[in-house]
Each structure stands twice: as C-alpha cells, then as structure tokens.
C-alpha cells in the first residue's frame, strides 16, 4: 500500500485530543500480514473446483472484503456457486489453519499490549469468520488483550464491515463500555466506509492491502506503529 504518509489528513484536533473511549481494530492487513496464506488457500480452492487459478496479483484484491462478495463479483459465481466455493475454502483453511502463511506486523503486538495496558477498551471488527478470528488471535497469543472479538457470522449474513462494526458496538455496550468516542484502525476502503455508517472515523495503516485512493476519506494515514501509537495514546 503505497500512500504518501501524513499523521493527519483530516481533523487537525486529532493530534491534540486523542481521548478515544474505545478502539476498534481490523485484522487482515492491519494486525496480521495474512495475504500470503489467503492467496495460497484461494489458489487451492480454485484448483479443487477445477477452475483456472487467478494470478497472485489478482488474488491479493480478495484480502479484506467478505469472501462471498469476492466470489460473486470477482469470480462471477452465482450465489449458490459462491456458497459451495466458500465451503471448499473453509475446508482448506481448517486443514491448513487460518493462521497459516500469516504473521503479525512488526510492532503491532507491542502496540496492542500497550493499548490494553492503558485501559482503553479494544475490539476486533473483522470480515473474517469469527471462529477464524479467534483461532488466529489465539495462535499469536493476542486474544486476552481485546475486550470484544467480533467477526463475520458463519453463514455470512453478517460480513459487511458496517454490520460487523454494529455488532461489535452492541457487544461493547453490553459490557458497559463507553462507545461515545470510537475510532477504527484499518487498511481498506471497506473499513473507512463501514465505520462511517456509524459516524466512526478511521485511521488507515499504510502497510496493509489498500490503495492511495482508498485512504481518501480516512481521518489519518500512518506509516509506522509509532505514529499509530501517538494517535491512539498520545
């Protein structure tokens, strides 16, 4: 993601106030570099379905958006075909482990622990199936640092980022968490747009899978975890 980085692209007061009541984190492309594993599993899926395997460059665009959406829009599948393909993909993911081919971005584990130590409640809001989110975070030893972990529902009825954010906010409120001043940290336009539905600003991380145009409506763009820490914690 080659964006010309600035700490602030929108609200100038962000650098002064930083009084977030809750922080939401995307997972793929934000906390974990999951593209190599996802691309490899997608290639296996297409091969298992007897379909031409797209290039790695094309499959990289699949990282982040809901899988059913990509199967229909990018692969041209019918809803029934997309659901069948999704089941094949999940079977491969279960066999390989949803964390296979993934790594936590340098500095992100430390930042997550730092945020947790600060007392600010945090949540995961990911379009990845929730069971896989738990598996990935558990594999990397990060589960305990999040107040709420929210992902897509297994039947994909909750997979759009706006719906995942809505569910995360409901669960946080049920825990008595103040959700009056929330920020989301993500890497794709789906994060920016999904958060905006709820009036939540987004900080875009430059190391993810988006493009410069996807950051156009983000409140801020950061190129390092040190920059991100300053915007989240001061």
PDB file of C-alpha atoms in Angstrom:
ATOM      1  CA  UNK A   1       0.000   0.000   0.000  1.00  0.00           C
ATOM      2  CA  UNK A   2       1.995   2.967  -1.241  1.00  0.00           C
ATOM      3  CA  UNK A   3       0.424   6.056   0.275  1.00  0.00           C
ATOM      4  CA  UNK A   4       2.236   9.297   0.877  1.00  0.00           C
ATOM      5  CA  UNK A   5       2.079   9.229   4.655  1.00  0.00           C
ATOM      6  CA  UNK A   6       0.942  12.020   6.911  1.00  0.00           C
ATOM      7  CA  UNK A   7      -0.075  11.769  10.519  1.00  0.00           C
ATOM      8  CA  UNK A   8      -3.211  13.764   9.812  1.00  0.00           C
ATOM      9  CA  UNK A   9      -5.251  14.052   6.665  1.00  0.00           C
ATOM     10  CA  UNK A  10      -8.424  15.347   8.217  1.00  0.00           C
ATOM     11  CA  UNK A  11      -9.303  16.589  11.684  1.00  0.00           C
ATOM     12  CA  UNK A  12      -6.464  18.745  12.924  1.00  0.00           C
ATOM     13  CA  UNK A  13      -7.534  18.377  16.555  1.00  0.00           C
ATOM     14  CA  UNK A  14      -6.842  14.634  16.492  1.00  0.00           C
ATOM     15  CA  UNK A  15      -3.199  15.123  17.404  1.00  0.00           C
ATOM     16  CA  UNK A  16      -4.203  17.170  20.448  1.00  0.00           C
ATOM     17  CA  UNK A  17      -7.151  15.340  21.958  1.00  0.00           C
ATOM     18  CA  UNK A  18      -6.707  11.584  21.423  1.00  0.00           C
ATOM     19  CA  UNK A  19      -9.371  10.832  24.010  1.00  0.00           C
ATOM     20  CA  UNK A  20     -10.733   7.641  22.486  1.00  0.00           C
ATOM     21  CA  UNK A  21     -13.248   5.792  24.629  1.00  0.00           C
ATOM     22  CA  UNK A  22     -12.889   2.635  22.522  1.00  0.00           C
ATOM     23  CA  UNK A  23     -10.610   1.463  19.717  1.00  0.00           C
ATOM     24  CA  UNK A  24     -11.696  -0.986  17.011  1.00  0.00           C
ATOM     25  CA  UNK A  25      -9.086  -2.908  15.031  1.00  0.00           C
ATOM     26  CA  UNK A  26      -9.427  -4.636  11.697  1.00  0.00           C
ATOM     27  CA  UNK A  27      -7.404  -7.876  11.495  1.00  0.00           C
ATOM     28  CA  UNK A  28      -6.165  -8.810   7.998  1.00  0.00           C
ATOM     29  CA  UNK A  29      -3.802  -6.169   6.663  1.00  0.00           C
ATOM     30  CA  UNK A  30      -3.889  -4.229   9.916  1.00  0.00           C
ATOM     31  CA  UNK A  31      -2.652  -6.563  12.651  1.00  0.00           C
ATOM     32  CA  UNK A  32      -1.650  -9.562  10.552  1.00  0.00           C
ATOM     33  CA  UNK A  33       0.011  -9.856   7.170  1.00  0.00           C
ATOM     34  CA  UNK A  34      -2.314 -12.626   6.080  1.00  0.00           C
ATOM     35  CA  UNK A  35      -2.148 -12.195   2.305  1.00  0.00           C
ATOM     36  CA  UNK A  36       0.354 -14.987   1.565  1.00  0.00           C
ATOM     37  CA  UNK A  37      -1.783 -17.564   3.347  1.00  0.00           C
ATOM     38  CA  UNK A  38      -5.108 -16.347   1.950  1.00  0.00           C
ATOM     39  CA  UNK A  39      -3.741 -16.221  -1.603  1.00  0.00           C
ATOM     40  CA  UNK A  40      -2.348 -19.758  -1.258  1.00  0.00           C
ATOM     41  CA  UNK A  41      -5.644 -21.111   0.089  1.00  0.00           C
ATOM     42  CA  UNK A  42      -7.625 -19.364  -2.671  1.00  0.00           C
ATOM     43  CA  UNK A  43      -5.369 -20.935  -5.286  1.00  0.00           C
ATOM     44  CA  UNK A  44      -6.030 -24.351  -3.729  1.00  0.00           C
ATOM     45  CA  UNK A  45      -9.776 -23.612  -3.756  1.00  0.00           C
ATOM     46  CA  UNK A  46      -9.863 -22.743  -7.461  1.00  0.00           C
ATOM     47  CA  UNK A  47      -7.807 -25.832  -8.276  1.00  0.00           C
ATOM     48  CA  UNK A  48     -10.127 -28.039  -6.202  1.00  0.00           C
ATOM     49  CA  UNK A  49     -13.120 -26.585  -8.053  1.00  0.00           C
ATOM     50  CA  UNK A  50     -11.464 -27.301 -11.405  1.00  0.00           C
ATOM     51  CA  UNK A  51     -11.367 -23.613 -12.286  1.00  0.00           C
ATOM     52  CA  UNK A  52      -8.500 -21.517 -13.698  1.00  0.00           C
ATOM     53  CA  UNK A  53      -6.374 -20.157 -10.859  1.00  0.00           C
ATOM     54  CA  UNK A  54      -6.118 -16.345 -10.959  1.00  0.00           C
ATOM     55  CA  UNK A  55      -2.726 -14.699 -10.580  1.00  0.00           C
ATOM     56  CA  UNK A  56      -1.386 -13.886  -7.133  1.00  0.00           C
ATOM     57  CA  UNK A  57      -1.742 -10.200  -8.049  1.00  0.00           C
ATOM     58  CA  UNK A  58      -5.457 -10.662  -8.723  1.00  0.00           C
ATOM     59  CA  UNK A  59      -5.997 -12.789  -5.615  1.00  0.00           C
ATOM     60  CA  UNK A  60      -4.406 -10.097  -3.463  1.00  0.00           C
ATOM     61  CA  UNK A  61      -7.510  -7.980  -4.099  1.00  0.00           C
ATOM     62  CA  UNK A  62      -9.531 -10.652  -2.294  1.00  0.00           C
ATOM     63  CA  UNK A  63      -7.825  -9.930   1.021  1.00  0.00           C
ATOM     64  CA  UNK A  64     -10.114  -7.835   3.204  1.00  0.00           C
ATOM     65  CA  UNK A  65     -13.562  -7.857   1.573  1.00  0.00           C
ATOM     66  CA  UNK A  66     -16.146 -10.504   2.541  1.00  0.00           C
ATOM     67  CA  UNK A  67     -15.305 -13.755   0.727  1.00  0.00           C
ATOM     68  CA  UNK A  68     -18.804 -14.328  -0.682  1.00  0.00           C
ATOM     69  CA  UNK A  69     -18.735 -10.834  -2.164  1.00  0.00           C
ATOM     70  CA  UNK A  70     -15.452 -11.536  -3.920  1.00  0.00           C
ATOM     71  CA  UNK A  71     -16.591 -14.946  -5.169  1.00  0.00           C
ATOM     72  CA  UNK A  72     -19.635 -13.367  -6.802  1.00  0.00           C
ATOM     73  CA  UNK A  73     -18.173 -10.070  -8.007  1.00  0.00           C
ATOM     74  CA  UNK A  74     -14.643 -11.108  -8.933  1.00  0.00           C
ATOM     75  CA  UNK A  75     -15.123 -14.761  -9.923  1.00  0.00           C
ATOM     76  CA  UNK A  76     -18.582 -14.241 -11.457  1.00  0.00           C
ATOM     77  CA  UNK A  77     -20.181 -17.033  -9.435  1.00  0.00           C
ATOM     78  CA  UNK A  78     -23.874 -17.364  -8.719  1.00  0.00           C
ATOM     79  CA  UNK A  79     -24.858 -17.172  -5.036  1.00  0.00           C
ATOM     80  CA  UNK A  80     -25.154 -20.960  -4.904  1.00  0.00           C
ATOM     81  CA  UNK A  81     -21.775 -21.463  -6.587  1.00  0.00           C
ATOM     82  CA  UNK A  82     -20.173 -18.901  -4.289  1.00  0.00           C
ATOM     83  CA  UNK A  83     -21.500 -20.674  -1.206  1.00  0.00           C
ATOM     84  CA  UNK A  84     -20.152 -24.006  -2.448  1.00  0.00           C
ATOM     85  CA  UNK A  85     -16.762 -22.421  -3.134  1.00  0.00           C
ATOM     86  CA  UNK A  86     -16.770 -20.815   0.296  1.00  0.00           C
ATOM     87  CA  UNK A  87     -17.275 -24.205   1.932  1.00  0.00           C
ATOM     88  CA  UNK A  88     -14.318 -25.567  -0.059  1.00  0.00           C
ATOM     89  CA  UNK A  89     -12.180 -22.612   1.008  1.00  0.00           C
ATOM     90  CA  UNK A  90     -13.130 -23.048   4.650  1.00  0.00           C
ATOM     91  CA  UNK A  91     -12.289 -26.741   4.483  1.00  0.00           C
ATOM     92  CA  UNK A  92      -8.823 -25.863   3.204  1.00  0.00           C
ATOM     93  CA  UNK A  93      -8.494 -23.203   5.902  1.00  0.00           C
ATOM     94  CA  UNK A  94      -9.485 -25.682   8.610  1.00  0.00           C
ATOM     95  CA  UNK A  95      -6.937 -28.174   7.334  1.00  0.00           C
ATOM     96  CA  UNK A  96      -4.075 -25.682   6.982  1.00  0.00           C
ATOM     97  CA  UNK A  97      -5.032 -23.459   9.924  1.00  0.00           C
ATOM     98  CA  UNK A  98      -6.444 -19.964   9.258  1.00  0.00           C
ATOM     99  CA  UNK A  99      -3.175 -18.508  10.548  1.00  0.00           C
ATOM    100  CA  UNK A 100      -1.015 -20.420   8.055  1.00  0.00           C
ATOM    101  CA  UNK A 101       1.099 -18.123   5.913  1.00  0.00           C
ATOM    102  CA  UNK A 102       0.365 -15.197   8.241  1.00  0.00           C
ATOM    103  CA  UNK A 103       2.500 -13.114  10.566  1.00  0.00           C
ATOM    104  CA  UNK A 104       1.846 -10.235  12.938  1.00  0.00           C
ATOM    105  CA  UNK A 105       3.181  -6.999  11.504  1.00  0.00           C
ATOM    106  CA  UNK A 106       6.299  -5.755  13.316  1.00  0.00           C
ATOM    107  CA  UNK A 107       5.363  -3.595  16.276  1.00  0.00           C
ATOM    108  CA  UNK A 108       1.641  -4.419  16.272  1.00  0.00           C
ATOM    109  CA  UNK A 109       1.722  -6.965  19.106  1.00  0.00           C
ATOM    110  CA  UNK A 110       3.556  -4.468  21.287  1.00  0.00           C
ATOM    111  CA  UNK A 111       1.135  -1.690  20.397  1.00  0.00           C
ATOM    112  CA  UNK A 112      -1.893  -3.866  21.168  1.00  0.00           C
ATOM    113  CA  UNK A 113      -0.433  -4.714  24.573  1.00  0.00           C
ATOM    114  CA  UNK A 114       0.367  -1.041  25.173  1.00  0.00           C
ATOM    115  CA  UNK A 115      -3.215  -0.020  24.376  1.00  0.00           C
ATOM    116  CA  UNK A 116      -4.581  -2.727  26.663  1.00  0.00           C
ATOM    117  CA  UNK A 117      -2.281  -1.565  29.479  1.00  0.00           C
ATOM    118  CA  UNK A 118      -3.588   1.986  29.022  1.00  0.00           C
ATOM    119  CA  UNK A 119      -7.070   0.827  29.991  1.00  0.00           C
ATOM    120  CA  UNK A 120      -8.759   1.797  26.717  1.00  0.00           C
ATOM    121  CA  UNK A 121     -11.219  -0.963  25.734  1.00  0.00           C
ATOM    122  CA  UNK A 122     -10.460  -2.517  22.353  1.00  0.00           C
ATOM    123  CA  UNK A 123     -12.315  -4.758  19.942  1.00  0.00           C
ATOM    124  CA  UNK A 124     -11.644  -6.662  16.760  1.00  0.00           C
ATOM    125  CA  UNK A 125     -14.062  -5.888  13.926  1.00  0.00           C
ATOM    126  CA  UNK A 126     -13.153  -8.210  11.046  1.00  0.00           C
ATOM    127  CA  UNK A 127     -14.931  -9.547   7.969  1.00  0.00           C
ATOM    128  CA  UNK A 128     -13.140 -12.867   8.532  1.00  0.00           C
ATOM    129  CA  UNK A 129     -15.411 -15.545  10.088  1.00  0.00           C
ATOM    130  CA  UNK A 130     -15.405 -15.072  13.845  1.00  0.00           C
ATOM    131  CA  UNK A 131     -14.226 -18.599  14.569  1.00  0.00           C
ATOM    132  CA  UNK A 132     -11.177 -17.971  12.374  1.00  0.00           C
ATOM    133  CA  UNK A 133     -10.524 -14.619  14.062  1.00  0.00           C
ATOM    134  CA  UNK A 134     -10.409 -16.374  17.435  1.00  0.00           C
ATOM    135  CA  UNK A 135      -8.101 -19.048  16.017  1.00  0.00           C
ATOM    136  CA  UNK A 136      -5.689 -16.502  14.530  1.00  0.00           C
ATOM    137  CA  UNK A 137      -5.530 -14.325  17.637  1.00  0.00           C
ATOM    138  CA  UNK A 138      -5.143 -17.393  19.836  1.00  0.00           C
ATOM    139  CA  UNK A 139      -2.310 -18.697  17.668  1.00  0.00           C
ATOM    140  CA  UNK A 140      -0.425 -15.417  18.037  1.00  0.00           C
ATOM    141  CA  UNK A 141      -1.224 -15.030  21.753  1.00  0.00           C
ATOM    142  CA  UNK A 142      -3.263 -11.836  21.395  1.00  0.00           C
ATOM    143  CA  UNK A 143      -6.766 -12.892  22.468  1.00  0.00           C
ATOM    144  CA  UNK A 144      -6.502 -11.641  26.041  1.00  0.00           C
ATOM    145  CA  UNK A 145      -5.826  -8.058  25.014  1.00  0.00           C
ATOM    146  CA  UNK A 146      -9.235  -7.476  23.404  1.00  0.00           C
ATOM    147  CA  UNK A 147     -12.451  -6.698  25.267  1.00  0.00           C
ATOM    148  CA  UNK A 148     -14.555  -7.983  22.371  1.00  0.00           C
ATOM    149  CA  UNK A 149     -13.685 -10.087  19.333  1.00  0.00           C
ATOM    150  CA  UNK A 150     -16.205  -9.728  16.519  1.00  0.00           C
ATOM    151  CA  UNK A 151     -16.061 -11.214  13.054  1.00  0.00           C
ATOM    152  CA  UNK A 152     -18.390 -12.336  10.306  1.00  0.00           C
ATOM    153  CA  UNK A 153     -21.097 -14.832  11.193  1.00  0.00           C
ATOM    154  CA  UNK A 154     -20.531 -18.366   9.958  1.00  0.00           C
ATOM    155  CA  UNK A 155     -23.436 -18.063   7.487  1.00  0.00           C
ATOM    156  CA  UNK A 156     -22.036 -14.749   6.163  1.00  0.00           C
ATOM    157  CA  UNK A 157     -25.271 -12.875   6.931  1.00  0.00           C
ATOM    158  CA  UNK A 158     -23.005 -10.594   8.967  1.00  0.00           C
ATOM    159  CA  UNK A 159     -19.940  -9.959   6.848  1.00  0.00           C
ATOM    160  CA  UNK A 160     -20.122  -6.373   5.568  1.00  0.00           C
ATOM    161  CA  UNK A 161     -17.847  -4.178   7.679  1.00  0.00           C
ATOM    162  CA  UNK A 162     -20.720  -1.880   8.705  1.00  0.00           C
ATOM    163  CA  UNK A 163     -22.624  -4.887  10.081  1.00  0.00           C
ATOM    164  CA  UNK A 164     -19.569  -6.231  11.897  1.00  0.00           C
ATOM    165  CA  UNK A 165     -18.926  -2.822  13.461  1.00  0.00           C
ATOM    166  CA  UNK A 166     -22.579  -2.612  14.517  1.00  0.00           C
ATOM    167  CA  UNK A 167     -22.348  -5.986  16.265  1.00  0.00           C
ATOM    168  CA  UNK A 168     -19.070  -5.032  17.935  1.00  0.00           C
ATOM    169  CA  UNK A 169     -20.661  -1.842  19.291  1.00  0.00           C
ATOM    170  CA  UNK A 170     -23.637  -3.805  20.640  1.00  0.00           C
ATOM    171  CA  UNK A 171     -21.346  -6.257  22.436  1.00  0.00           C
ATOM    172  CA  UNK A 172     -19.176  -3.463  23.830  1.00  0.00           C
ATOM    173  CA  UNK A 173     -22.234  -1.630  25.153  1.00  0.00           C
ATOM    174  CA  UNK A 174     -23.426  -4.867  26.777  1.00  0.00           C
ATOM    175  CA  UNK A 175     -20.079  -4.957  28.600  1.00  0.00           C
ATOM    176  CA  UNK A 176     -20.666  -1.421  29.852  1.00  0.00           C
ATOM    177  CA  UNK A 177     -18.016   0.071  27.555  1.00  0.00           C
ATOM    178  CA  UNK A 178     -18.311   3.741  26.614  1.00  0.00           C
ATOM    179  CA  UNK A 179     -18.780   3.879  22.831  1.00  0.00           C
ATOM    180  CA  UNK A 180     -19.246   7.640  22.566  1.00  0.00           C
ATOM    181  CA  UNK A 181     -15.834   8.333  21.020  1.00  0.00           C
ATOM    182  CA  UNK A 182     -14.736   5.387  18.918  1.00  0.00           C
ATOM    183  CA  UNK A 183     -12.018   5.108  16.277  1.00  0.00           C
ATOM    184  CA  UNK A 184     -11.359   2.243  13.884  1.00  0.00           C
ATOM    185  CA  UNK A 185      -7.900   1.226  12.670  1.00  0.00           C
ATOM    186  CA  UNK A 186      -7.953  -0.446   9.264  1.00  0.00           C
ATOM    187  CA  UNK A 187      -6.341  -0.726   5.841  1.00  0.00           C
ATOM    188  CA  UNK A 188      -9.102  -0.845   3.199  1.00  0.00           C
ATOM    189  CA  UNK A 189     -11.915   1.377   1.976  1.00  0.00           C
ATOM    190  CA  UNK A 190     -14.334  -1.194   3.411  1.00  0.00           C
ATOM    191  CA  UNK A 191     -13.055  -0.175   6.860  1.00  0.00           C
ATOM    192  CA  UNK A 192     -13.483   3.537   6.182  1.00  0.00           C
ATOM    193  CA  UNK A 193     -16.944   3.137   4.674  1.00  0.00           C
ATOM    194  CA  UNK A 194     -18.194   0.613   7.223  1.00  0.00           C
ATOM    195  CA  UNK A 195     -17.078   2.747  10.155  1.00  0.00           C
ATOM    196  CA  UNK A 196     -18.527   5.902   8.605  1.00  0.00           C
ATOM    197  CA  UNK A 197     -22.006   4.343   8.635  1.00  0.00           C
ATOM    198  CA  UNK A 198     -21.797   4.613  12.420  1.00  0.00           C
ATOM    199  CA  UNK A 199     -20.147   8.029  12.481  1.00  0.00           C
ATOM    200  CA  UNK A 200     -16.783   6.483  13.398  1.00  0.00           C
ATOM    201  CA  UNK A 201     -13.546   7.909  11.943  1.00  0.00           C
ATOM    202  CA  UNK A 202     -10.842   5.626  10.575  1.00  0.00           C
ATOM    203  CA  UNK A 203      -7.078   5.691  10.861  1.00  0.00           C
ATOM    204  CA  UNK A 204      -5.592   3.928   7.845  1.00  0.00           C
ATOM    205  CA  UNK A 205      -2.375   1.950   8.164  1.00  0.00           C
ATOM    206  CA  UNK A 206      -0.048   2.209   5.181  1.00  0.00           C
ATOM    207  CA  UNK A 207       1.311  -1.332   5.499  1.00  0.00           C
ATOM    208  CA  UNK A 208      -1.965  -3.032   4.559  1.00  0.00           C
ATOM    209  CA  UNK A 209      -3.581  -4.045   1.280  1.00  0.00           C
ATOM    210  CA  UNK A 210      -5.391  -0.883   0.219  1.00  0.00           C
ATOM    211  CA  UNK A 211      -4.501   1.754  -2.346  1.00  0.00           C
ATOM    212  CA  UNK A 212      -3.958   5.526  -2.065  1.00  0.00           C
ATOM    213  CA  UNK A 213      -7.481   6.270  -3.277  1.00  0.00           C
ATOM    214  CA  UNK A 214      -8.943   4.046  -0.551  1.00  0.00           C
ATOM    215  CA  UNK A 215      -7.477   6.361   2.085  1.00  0.00           C
ATOM    216  CA  UNK A 216      -9.145   9.464   0.642  1.00  0.00           C
ATOM    217  CA  UNK A 217     -11.815   9.642   3.351  1.00  0.00           C
ATOM    218  CA  UNK A 218      -9.745   8.353   6.247  1.00  0.00           C
ATOM    219  CA  UNK A 219      -9.162  10.780   9.093  1.00  0.00           C
ATOM    220  CA  UNK A 220      -5.474   9.927   9.237  1.00  0.00           C
ATOM    221  CA  UNK A 221      -2.889   7.755   7.491  1.00  0.00           C
ATOM    222  CA  UNK A 222       0.096   6.297   9.352  1.00  0.00           C
ATOM    223  CA  UNK A 223       3.197   4.565   8.060  1.00  0.00           C
ATOM    224  CA  UNK A 224       4.529   3.166  11.355  1.00  0.00           C
ATOM    225  CA  UNK A 225       3.271   1.704  14.604  1.00  0.00           C
ATOM    226  CA  UNK A 226       4.982   4.578  16.414  1.00  0.00           C
ATOM    227  CA  UNK A 227       2.791   7.055  14.510  1.00  0.00           C
ATOM    228  CA  UNK A 228      -0.250   4.931  15.234  1.00  0.00           C
ATOM    229  CA  UNK A 229       0.586   4.792  18.936  1.00  0.00           C
ATOM    230  CA  UNK A 230       0.799   8.596  19.065  1.00  0.00           C
ATOM    231  CA  UNK A 231      -2.643   8.964  17.517  1.00  0.00           C
ATOM    232  CA  UNK A 232      -4.202   6.332  19.775  1.00  0.00           C
ATOM    233  CA  UNK A 233      -2.440   7.060  23.061  1.00  0.00           C
ATOM    234  CA  UNK A 234      -0.719  10.429  22.811  1.00  0.00           C
TER     235      UNK A 234
END
